[in-house]
Coordinates of C-alpha atoms in Angstrom, one line a residue:
X161 CA -0.1 0.1 0.1
X162 CA 1.6 3.1 -1.3
X163 CA 1.2 6.8 0.4
X164 CA 1.6 9.5 -2.3
X165 CA 2.9 12.7 -0.4
X166 CA 3.7 15.8 -2.4
X167 CA 5.2 19.2 -1.6
X168 CA 3.9 22.6 -2.7
X169 CA 6.2 24.9 -0.8
X170 CA 9.6 25.1 0.2
X171 CA 9.6 28.4 1.9
X172 CA 7.4 31.5 2.7
X173 CA 7.3 33.1 -0.7
X174 CA 7.6 30.1 -3.1
X175 CA 5.6 29.6 -6.2
X176 CA 2.1 30.6 -5.7
X177 CA 0.4 28.5 -8.0
X178 CA 2.3 25.4 -6.9
X179 CA -0.7 24.2 -4.8
X180 CA -2.8 24.1 -7.8
X181 CA -0.2 22.3 -9.8
X182 CA 0.3 19.7 -7.4
X183 CA -3.4 19.0 -7.0
X184 CA -4.2 19.0 -10.7
X185 CA -1.0 17.4 -12.1
X186 CA -1.4 13.7 -10.9
X187 CA -2.4 11.5 -7.9
X188 CA -2.0 12.5 -4.3
X189 CA -3.0 11.5 -1.0
X190 CA -1.4 14.3 1.0
X191 CA -0.1 17.7 0.1
X192 CA 2.6 19.4 2.5
X193 CA 3.6 22.7 2.4
X194 CA 6.5 24.2 4.4
X195 CA 6.7 27.8 4.9
X196 CA 9.0 28.1 7.9
X197 CA 12.7 29.0 8.3
X198 CA 14.8 30.6 11.0
X199 CA 14.6 34.0 9.2
X200 CA 10.9 33.5 8.7
X201 CA 10.0 32.9 12.6
X202 CA 11.6 36.3 13.2
X203 CA 9.6 38.0 10.3
X204 CA 6.5 36.4 11.7
X205 CA 7.3 37.4 15.3
X206 CA 7.6 41.2 14.0
X207 CA 4.2 40.7 12.3
X208 CA 2.7 39.6 15.6
X209 CA 4.3 42.6 17.6
X210 CA 2.2 45.0 15.2
X211 CA -0.9 42.7 15.2
X212 CA -1.4 39.8 17.8
X213 CA -3.8 38.0 15.5
X214 CA -0.9 37.7 12.8
X215 CA 2.0 35.4 12.9
X216 CA 1.2 33.0 10.3
X217 CA 1.8 32.8 6.6
X218 CA -1.1 34.6 5.1
X219 CA 0.0 33.5 1.6
X220 CA -1.2 30.0 2.3
X221 CA -4.6 31.2 2.9
X222 CA -4.9 32.9 -0.3
X223 CA -3.5 29.8 -2.1
X224 CA -6.3 27.8 -0.3
X225 CA -9.0 30.0 -1.3
X226 CA -8.4 29.0 -4.9
X227 CA -7.6 25.3 -4.3
X228 CA -9.5 24.0 -1.1
X229 CA -12.4 22.8 -3.2
X230 CA -10.0 20.8 -5.5
X231 CA -8.4 19.2 -2.7
X232 CA -11.7 18.2 -1.4
X233 CA -13.1 16.8 -4.3
X234 CA -9.8 14.7 -5.0
X235 CA -9.6 13.5 -1.4
X236 CA -6.1 15.0 -0.9
X237 CA -5.3 15.9 2.8
X238 CA -3.5 19.2 3.3
X239 CA -0.6 19.5 6.1
X240 CA 1.3 22.5 6.6
X241 CA 3.3 24.4 9.1
X242 CA 1.9 27.5 7.6
X243 CA 0.6 28.5 10.9
X244 CA 4.0 29.7 12.1
X245 CA 3.6 31.5 15.6
X246 CA -0.1 31.2 15.4
X247 CA -1.6 27.9 14.2
X248 CA -4.8 28.3 16.3
X249 CA -5.4 31.5 14.4
X250 CA -4.7 30.2 10.9
X251 CA -6.9 27.1 11.6
X252 CA -9.7 29.4 12.5
X253 CA -9.1 31.3 9.4
X254 CA -9.1 28.1 7.3
X255 CA -12.6 27.2 8.9
X256 CA -14.1 30.7 8.2
X257 CA -12.9 30.4 4.2
X258 CA -14.4 27.0 4.2
X259 CA -17.7 28.0 5.5
X260 CA -17.7 31.1 3.2
X261 CA -16.8 28.8 0.1
X262 CA -19.4 26.0 1.2
X263 CA -16.8 23.5 1.7
X264 CA -17.2 20.7 4.4
X265 CA -13.7 20.3 5.7
X266 CA -12.5 19.6 9.1
X267 CA -9.5 21.6 10.2
X268 CA -7.4 20.6 13.2
X269 CA -4.0 22.0 14.4
X270 CA -1.0 21.3 16.5
X271 CA 0.2 23.2 19.3
X272 CA 2.7 23.3 22.2
X273 CA 5.9 24.6 20.2
X274 CA 5.6 28.1 21.7
X275 CA 7.8 28.4 24.6
X276 CA 8.4 32.3 24.2
X277 CA 7.0 32.9 27.7
X278 CA 9.7 30.8 29.2
X279 CA 12.5 32.7 27.4
X280 CA 12.3 36.4 28.4
X281 CA 13.8 38.7 25.8
X282 CA 12.8 36.5 23.2
X283 CA 10.7 37.6 20.3
X284 CA 10.0 34.1 19.5
X285 CA 11.1 30.9 21.1
X286 CA 9.6 27.6 19.5
X287 CA 10.5 23.9 20.1
X288 CA 10.7 21.9 17.0
X289 CA 8.0 19.2 17.4
X290 CA 7.9 16.1 15.8
X291 CA 5.0 14.3 13.3
X292 CA 2.9 12.4 15.9
X293 CA 0.6 15.6 16.6
X294 CA 0.0 15.8 13.1
X295 CA -0.7 11.9 12.9
X296 CA -3.2 12.3 15.8
X297 CA -5.0 15.0 13.8
X298 CA -5.2 12.7 10.9
X299 CA -6.4 9.8 12.6
X300 CA -9.2 11.8 14.0
X301 CA -10.5 12.6 10.6
X302 CA -9.0 15.9 9.8
X303 CA -8.7 17.0 6.2
X304 CA -6.5 20.1 6.8
X305 CA -3.8 20.2 9.5
X306 CA -1.9 23.4 10.4
X307 CA 1.2 23.4 12.8
X308 CA 3.5 25.9 14.0
X309 CA 7.2 25.1 14.4
X310 CA 7.6 21.2 13.7
X311 CA 10.6 19.9 12.1
X312 CA 10.4 20.0 8.3
X313 CA 10.4 16.3 8.0
X314 CA 7.6 16.0 10.4
X315 CA 5.2 17.0 7.7
X316 CA 5.9 13.7 6.0
X317 CA 6.5 11.7 9.4
X318 CA 3.1 12.5 10.6
X319 CA 1.0 11.5 7.6
X320 CA 3.1 8.4 7.2
X321 CA 2.7 7.3 11.0
X322 CA -1.1 7.9 10.6
X323 CA -1.7 6.1 7.4
X324 CA 0.6 3.1 8.3
X325 CA -0.2 2.7 11.8
X326 CA 3.5 3.1 13.0
X327 CA 4.0 3.3 16.6
X328 CA 6.8 5.6 18.2
X329 CA 9.2 2.7 18.3
X330 CA 9.0 2.0 14.4
X331 CA 12.5 3.7 14.3
X332 CA 13.5 2.4 10.8
X333 CA 10.3 3.1 9.1
X334 CA 10.3 6.6 10.8
X335 CA 13.9 7.2 9.6
X336 CA 12.8 6.4 6.1
X337 CA 10.1 9.1 6.3
X338 CA 12.4 11.5 7.7
X339 CA 14.8 10.9 4.8
X340 CA 11.7 11.4 2.3
X341 CA 10.6 14.5 4.2
X342 CA 14.1 16.0 4.1
X343 CA 14.3 15.4 0.3
X344 CA 10.6 17.0 -0.1
X345 CA 11.0 19.8 2.2
X346 CA 12.8 22.3 -0.1
X347 CA 10.5 21.7 -3.0
X348 CA 12.1 22.2 -6.4
X349 CA 15.5 21.6 -4.8
X350 CA 15.0 18.1 -5.3
X351 CA 13.8 18.5 -9.0
X352 CA 16.6 20.0 -10.5
X353 CA 16.5 23.7 -8.9
X354 CA 19.7 25.1 -7.6
X355 CA 21.6 22.1 -8.8
X356 CA 25.3 22.0 -9.4
X357 CA 25.4 19.9 -12.6
X358 CA 22.4 21.7 -14.1
X359 CA 24.1 22.3 -17.4
X360 CA 24.1 18.3 -17.6
X361 CA 20.4 18.1 -17.3
X362 CA 20.1 16.9 -21.0
X363 CA 17.4 17.3 -23.8
X364 CA 13.7 17.2 -22.5
X365 CA 14.5 18.4 -19.2
X366 CA 13.3 22.2 -18.7
X367 CA 14.8 23.8 -15.8
X368 CA 12.8 27.0 -16.4
X369 CA 10.3 25.9 -14.0
X370 CA 10.9 22.6 -12.2
X371 CA 8.0 20.6 -10.9
X372 CA 7.6 20.1 -7.2
X373 CA 8.4 16.7 -5.8
X374 CA 6.6 14.0 -4.4
X375 CA 7.3 10.8 -2.4
X376 CA 5.7 7.4 -3.0
X377 CA 6.1 5.9 0.5
X378 CA 5.8 2.4 1.5
X379 CA 5.0 0.7 4.9
X380 CA 8.5 -0.4 5.2
X381 CA 9.7 3.3 5.3
X382 CA 11.3 3.0 1.8
X383 CA 10.1 5.3 -1.0
X384 CA 10.6 6.5 -4.4
X385 CA 11.0 10.2 -5.0
X386 CA 9.4 11.6 -8.2
X387 CA 7.3 14.4 -9.7
X388 CA 4.2 14.8 -11.6
X389 CA 4.4 13.8 -15.3
X390 CA 4.9 16.5 -17.7
X391 CA 6.1 19.0 -15.2
X392 CA 9.6 20.8 -15.6
X393 CA 13.2 19.7 -14.0
X394 CA 14.2 16.2 -13.4
X395 CA 14.9 13.7 -10.6
X396 CA 18.0 11.6 -10.4
X397 CA 20.4 10.3 -7.9
X398 CA 22.3 13.6 -8.1
X399 CA 19.5 15.8 -7.5
X400 CA 18.1 13.7 -4.5
X401 CA 21.9 13.4 -3.1
X402 CA 22.2 17.1 -3.2
X403 CA 19.0 17.9 -1.0
X404 CA 19.9 15.1 1.3
X405 CA 23.3 16.8 2.0
X406 CA 21.5 20.2 2.5
X407 CA 21.6 21.7 5.9
X408 CA 22.7 18.4 7.7
X409 CA 25.7 17.5 9.6
X410 CA 27.0 14.2 10.4
X411 CA 25.9 10.5 9.9
X412 CA 23.2 10.8 12.6
X413 CA 20.3 13.1 11.7
X414 CA 18.5 13.8 14.9
X415 CA 15.0 14.8 15.3
X416 CA 12.1 14.5 17.7
X417 CA 10.7 11.3 16.5
X418 CA 13.8 9.3 15.5
X419 CA 17.6 9.8 14.7
X420 CA 18.0 8.9 11.1
X421 CA 21.2 7.3 10.1
X422 CA 22.4 8.8 7.0
X423 CA 25.2 6.7 6.5
X424 CA 22.7 3.8 5.8
X425 CA 20.9 5.6 2.9
X426 CA 20.9 3.8 -0.5
X427 CA 19.9 5.5 -3.6
X428 CA 19.4 4.1 -7.1
X429 CA 17.7 5.4 -10.1
X430 CA 14.3 3.4 -10.7
X431 CA 13.4 4.8 -14.1
X432 CA 13.0 8.4 -15.7
X433 CA 12.5 10.9 -12.9
X434 CA 12.4 8.2 -10.1
X435 CA 14.8 7.7 -7.4
X436 CA 14.2 4.7 -4.9
X437 CA 15.6 5.4 -1.3
X438 CA 15.9 2.3 0.8
X439 CA 17.8 0.7 3.6
X440 CA 17.6 3.8 6.0
X441 CA 18.1 2.8 9.6
X442 CA 16.8 4.6 12.7
X443 CA 17.6 4.9 16.4
X444 CA 15.7 6.4 19.5
X445 CA 15.5 10.2 19.3
X446 CA 17.6 12.3 21.4
X447 CA 16.1 13.2 24.9
X448 CA 16.0 16.9 24.5
X449 CA 14.3 19.0 21.8
X450 CA 15.8 21.9 19.8
X451 CA 14.3 25.2 20.5
X452 CA 14.9 28.1 18.0
X453 CA 15.2 31.5 19.8
X454 CA 14.7 34.8 18.0
X455 CA 15.4 38.0 19.6
X456 CA 16.3 41.6 18.4
X457 CA 20.2 41.9 18.4
X458 CA 20.4 45.7 17.9
X459 CA 20.5 47.9 15.0
X460 CA 22.3 47.7 11.6
X461 CA 23.2 50.1 8.8
X462 CA 25.2 50.0 5.8
X463 CA 26.7 52.0 2.9
X464 CA 28.3 50.8 -0.3
X465 CA 31.1 53.2 -1.7
X466 CA 31.7 52.8 -5.6
X467 CA 35.5 52.9 -6.6
X468 CA 36.0 53.3 -10.2
X469 CA 39.1 52.9 -12.4
X470 CA 42.8 53.2 -11.2
X471 CA 44.1 53.0 -7.5
X472 CA 41.3 51.1 -6.1
X473 CA 43.2 50.1 -3.1
X474 CA 44.4 53.5 -2.2
X475 CA 40.7 55.1 -2.7
X476 CA 39.4 52.4 -0.3
X477 CA 42.3 53.2 2.3
X478 CA 41.5 57.0 2.0
X479 CA 37.6 56.6 2.6
X480 CA 38.3 54.1 5.4
X481 CA 40.5 56.6 7.1
X482 CA 38.0 59.5 6.7
X483 CA 35.2 57.3 7.9
X484 CA 37.1 56.3 11.0
X485 CA 37.8 60.0 11.9
X486 CA 34.3 60.9 11.4
X487 CA 33.0 58.1 13.6
X488 CA 35.7 58.6 16.3
X489 CA 33.8 60.5 18.8
X490 CA 30.9 57.8 19.0
X491 CA 32.2 54.7 17.2
X492 CA 29.3 51.9 16.6
X493 CA 30.0 48.8 18.7
X494 CA 31.0 46.8 15.5
X495 CA 32.5 48.3 12.1
X496 CA 33.0 45.8 9.3
X497 CA 34.7 46.7 5.9
X498 CA 34.6 44.7 2.8
X499 CA 36.1 45.5 -0.5
X500 CA 34.8 43.4 -3.4
X501 CA 37.0 43.5 -6.6
X502 CA 34.4 43.5 -9.2
X503 CA 36.5 45.8 -11.3
X504 CA 38.6 44.7 -14.2
X505 CA 41.3 46.6 -16.3
X506 CA 40.5 48.7 -19.5
X507 CA 36.8 47.9 -18.9
X508 CA 34.2 48.8 -21.7
X509 CA 31.7 49.9 -19.2
X510 CA 31.8 52.1 -16.3
X511 CA 30.2 49.5 -14.0
X512 CA 32.7 46.8 -14.9
X513 CA 35.4 49.3 -14.2
X514 CA 34.1 49.7 -10.7
X515 CA 34.8 47.9 -7.2
X516 CA 32.4 48.1 -4.3
X517 CA 33.6 48.9 -0.5
X518 CA 30.9 48.0 1.7
X519 CA 30.7 49.3 5.5
X520 CA 28.4 47.7 7.8
X521 CA 27.8 48.9 11.4
X522 CA 25.9 47.5 14.3
X523 CA 25.1 48.8 17.7
X524 CA 22.3 48.5 20.3
X525 CA 21.7 52.1 20.0
X526 CA 19.9 52.9 16.8
X527 CA 21.2 56.7 16.7
X528 CA 24.7 55.2 16.7
X529 CA 24.2 53.6 13.4
X530 CA 21.8 56.0 11.9
X531 CA 22.6 59.7 11.8
X532 CA 26.0 59.5 12.6
X533 CA 26.8 57.1 9.8
X534 CA 24.5 58.7 7.2
X535 CA 26.0 62.2 8.2
X536 CA 29.6 61.0 8.0
X537 CA 29.3 59.3 4.6
X538 CA 27.3 62.1 3.1
X539 CA 29.6 64.8 4.2
X540 CA 32.4 63.0 2.2
X541 CA 30.7 63.7 -1.1
X542 CA 33.0 66.5 -2.4
X543 CA 35.9 65.7 -0.1
X544 CA 37.1 62.2 -0.9
X545 CA 38.5 59.9 -3.5
X546 CA 37.9 61.0 -7.3
X547 CA 34.7 59.5 -8.8
X548 CA 33.0 59.4 -5.2
X549 CA 29.6 58.2 -5.0
X550 CA 27.5 55.5 -3.2
X551 CA 25.0 52.8 -4.4
X552 CA 22.3 54.5 -2.0
X553 CA 22.7 56.8 0.9
X554 CA 22.4 55.1 4.3
X555 CA 19.2 55.4 6.2
X556 CA 18.4 55.9 10.0
X557 CA 19.4 52.0 10.6
X558 CA 17.2 48.8 11.1
X559 CA 16.7 46.2 13.5
X560 CA 18.4 42.9 13.1
X561 CA 17.7 39.7 14.6
X562 CA 19.7 36.9 16.4
X563 CA 18.9 33.1 16.2
X564 CA 20.0 31.0 18.8
X565 CA 19.7 27.3 19.5
X566 CA 18.7 26.0 23.2
X567 CA 17.6 22.6 24.2
X568 CA 14.8 21.5 26.6
X569 CA 13.8 18.0 27.9
X570 CA 11.2 16.4 25.6
X571 CA 8.6 16.1 28.6
X572 CA 8.7 19.9 29.2
X573 CA 7.1 20.6 25.9
X574 CA 3.2 20.2 26.0
X575 CA 2.6 18.7 22.5
X576 CA -1.0 18.6 21.6
X577 CA -3.5 18.1 18.7
X578 CA -6.3 20.3 18.7
X579 CA -9.2 18.7 16.6
X580 CA -12.0 20.6 14.7
X581 CA -14.4 20.3 17.7
X582 CA -12.0 21.7 20.2
X583 CA -11.0 18.5 21.7
X584 CA -7.2 18.4 22.6
X585 CA -5.2 15.0 22.4
X586 CA -2.2 15.2 24.2
X587 CA 0.9 13.9 22.5
X588 CA 3.3 11.9 24.7
X589 CA 7.1 12.6 24.6
X590 CA 9.2 9.9 23.3
X591 CA 9.4 6.7 25.7
X592 CA 12.9 5.7 24.7
X593 CA 15.6 8.2 24.1
X594 CA 19.4 8.1 23.1
X595 CA 22.1 10.7 23.3
X596 CA 23.3 11.4 19.8
X597 CA 27.0 10.5 19.0
X598 CA 28.8 10.2 15.9
X599 CA 29.7 6.8 14.9
X600 CA 33.3 6.0 14.3
X601 CA 34.4 7.3 11.0
X602 CA 34.1 4.8 8.1
X603 CA 37.4 3.5 6.5
X604 CA 38.6 5.6 3.7
X605 CA 38.4 3.7 0.1
X606 CA 41.6 2.8 -1.5
X607 CA 43.4 5.9 -3.0
X608 CA 43.6 6.3 -6.8
X609 CA 46.8 5.2 -8.1
X610 CA 49.3 7.8 -8.8
X611 CA 49.0 9.5 -12.1
X612 CA 49.1 13.0 -14.0
X613 CA 47.1 15.6 -12.4
X614 CA 46.0 19.1 -14.0
X615 CA 45.1 22.3 -11.9
X616 CA 41.4 22.6 -12.4
X617 CA 38.2 23.8 -10.4
X618 CA 36.9 21.1 -8.0
X619 CA 33.5 21.6 -9.7
X620 CA 34.6 19.7 -12.8
X621 CA 34.5 16.6 -10.6
X622 CA 32.3 17.3 -7.8
X623 CA 28.9 18.9 -6.8
X624 CA 28.1 20.8 -3.7
X625 CA 25.0 22.1 -1.8
X626 CA 25.4 24.5 1.1
X627 CA 23.1 26.3 3.7
X628 CA 22.8 27.6 7.2
X629 CA 22.0 26.4 10.6
X630 CA 22.0 29.4 13.0
X631 CA 25.6 30.7 12.8
X632 CA 27.1 27.7 11.2
X633 CA 27.2 26.6 7.8
X634 CA 27.2 23.2 6.2
X635 CA 28.6 22.2 2.9
X636 CA 27.9 18.8 1.3
X637 CA 30.2 17.7 -1.5
X638 CA 29.4 14.7 -3.6
X639 CA 31.0 12.8 -6.7
X640 CA 29.2 10.7 -9.3
X641 CA 31.7 7.7 -9.6
X642 CA 33.5 5.3 -7.4
X643 CA 37.0 6.6 -8.9
X644 CA 36.1 10.2 -8.1
X645 CA 35.2 9.2 -4.6
X646 CA 38.5 7.4 -4.2
X647 CA 40.2 10.7 -4.9
X648 CA 37.8 13.0 -3.0
X649 CA 37.8 11.1 0.3
X650 CA 41.5 11.5 0.4
X651 CA 41.9 15.0 -0.9
X652 CA 39.0 17.0 0.3
X653 CA 39.9 17.1 4.0
X654 CA 39.0 19.4 6.6
X655 CA 42.5 21.2 6.3
X656 CA 42.2 21.2 2.5
X657 CA 38.8 22.8 3.0
X658 CA 40.2 25.6 5.1
X659 CA 42.9 26.2 2.5
X660 CA 40.1 26.6 -0.1
X661 CA 38.0 28.7 2.0
X662 CA 40.1 31.2 3.7
X663 CA 37.6 32.7 5.9
X664 CA 37.3 29.5 7.4
X665 CA 41.0 28.9 8.4
X666 CA 40.4 30.2 12.2
X667 CA 37.1 28.5 12.5
X668 CA 36.3 24.9 13.6
X669 CA 35.6 22.8 10.3
X670 CA 34.3 19.2 10.9
X671 CA 34.2 16.7 8.1
X672 CA 31.9 13.9 7.9
X673 CA 32.2 10.9 5.6
X674 CA 29.1 9.4 3.8
X675 CA 30.6 6.7 1.6
X676 CA 27.1 5.4 0.6
X677 CA 26.4 8.9 -1.1
X678 CA 30.0 9.4 -2.2
X679 CA 29.8 12.6 0.0
X680 CA 31.8 14.6 2.3
X681 CA 29.7 16.8 4.7
X682 CA 31.5 19.9 6.2
X683 CA 30.3 22.0 9.3
X684 CA 31.7 25.4 9.5
X685 CA 31.0 26.8 13.0
X686 CA 30.5 30.5 13.4
X687 CA 31.0 31.5 9.7
X688 CA 27.4 33.1 9.8
X689 CA 28.0 34.9 13.1
X690 CA 24.6 35.2 14.8
X691 CA 22.6 33.7 12.1
X692 CA 21.1 34.9 8.8
X693 CA 19.0 37.9 10.5
X694 CA 22.5 39.3 11.7
X695 CA 23.6 39.5 7.9
X696 CA 27.2 38.7 9.3
X697 CA 28.6 38.1 5.7
X698 CA 28.0 38.8 2.0
X699 CA 26.0 35.6 1.7
X700 CA 24.2 35.4 5.0
X701 CA 22.8 31.9 4.5
X702 CA 25.7 30.2 2.8
X703 CA 23.8 29.4 -0.3
X704 CA 26.5 30.0 -2.4
X705 CA 29.4 28.8 -0.4
X706 CA 29.2 25.4 -2.1
X707 CA 29.6 27.0 -5.3
X708 CA 32.5 29.1 -4.4
X709 CA 34.1 26.0 -3.0
X710 CA 33.4 24.3 -6.5
X711 CA 35.2 27.3 -8.4
X712 CA 38.5 26.9 -6.3
X713 CA 41.4 25.2 -8.1
X714 CA 43.3 22.2 -7.0
X715 CA 45.3 19.3 -8.5
X716 CA 42.7 16.9 -10.1
X717 CA 43.9 13.6 -11.6
X718 CA 43.4 13.8 -15.3
X719 CA 41.7 10.5 -15.4
X720 CA 38.6 12.1 -13.6
X721 CA 38.9 14.9 -16.1

């Protein structure tokens, strides 16, 4: 008996008509939507400050107005975390919408994740719940289930547990569902979106509009990842591998329902646009739940000076000195300069003859980053380097957020399913738990025999996918042949990563080997400062860190090229 679970959203702001596409494009039993991320919770928290009735993804309601009737006609249940900080509010709004449209649906929601009151100073503090609250709603007959902060994979483990009758100790089956959920959660990233080898897609694979993914999930926890017929993009072992590595760390991928062993995942092509995932093993979940805490960190401002033509370094030095003098009487707590050499010699446009010098300041006091910076920068307009101008004048300074991870015992979180008639079903915490410890590193494969090498970009051989977890970044790197794996495993060490990514040289870089995926996964601690909302670096979510790594040159065996 197969459960067909699709995804129609990978983030708040994803393709609006994806809900309709998934409902009309082929058969489905459950349609999920993932709207939450660390930054989204901060955005929703700020919305709730202005309006206590807000705090959920309003886009979902507009999508549902168009598609609730379709889902009801086709018997497709909808499960979404669009409830954000206010799942009860969104559930009520869906009921009002259904009544107005005359569609008889039962709407339930999951709550218990909101721990803000227990974390003074937080704008939002929410525990990552598992899937058994969702399962309780579905077992009680809900047609639409709205949650707040659950793990992304819970949108799949919940429906799977309800459908197949899994108990909380069905660890291998739950782990298989977690892996399926992790592949689906980011939508079109599993079907060719943001894919390192996109130029190899081949004929008949239109990447302009990738279709959204779905999983054909089986009772034993295995699944096939695919997409609706006739939709764009493609699904192969590479696209699934890339998404499996996204925002993960070591071999053990811990969650509130189960710890999935990524080192047991087996992938194989099962036909065009079909990848089978099997062999996934699971272990008892950890005793503590992760809580994502968002708080206001202070105020931030920036100005970007444009440096054109000759003497770029000297121009940058002059304006740095001038700004330091201007800010000396009341300097912001943090001052960060970055010179981006986008210029080139003898350029045939002014833009390509120009470099960008970026100044970012932060301080708890809005005045310290606002008027002082604005005045200092503007006053240099006629008194600095030749060709002085800025991309835009600095404003008064904007608040920025800080994301932090804390952990609480599972039993401290009042996880509950709230049914359409108001009845509450308590969801017990995990009976058995296990502290997560990384397994011993697997043995390295035999190295490639010595032979001629060529200096070339890593990306000619390896793909990569990178992302953020709080202040840390992960970079997963994989190859597509056993020979390339024999080279990669010996060559791309943590030390080699530090050399290729200079800003990581003073940071803790941990490498995890995943031979079954022919992959190495790196965690770079602290490279993103205090998280995406703090905008610590040029690429605050490390989305392109993997692509930068792929562009770096090293000695690659000619046999692989």
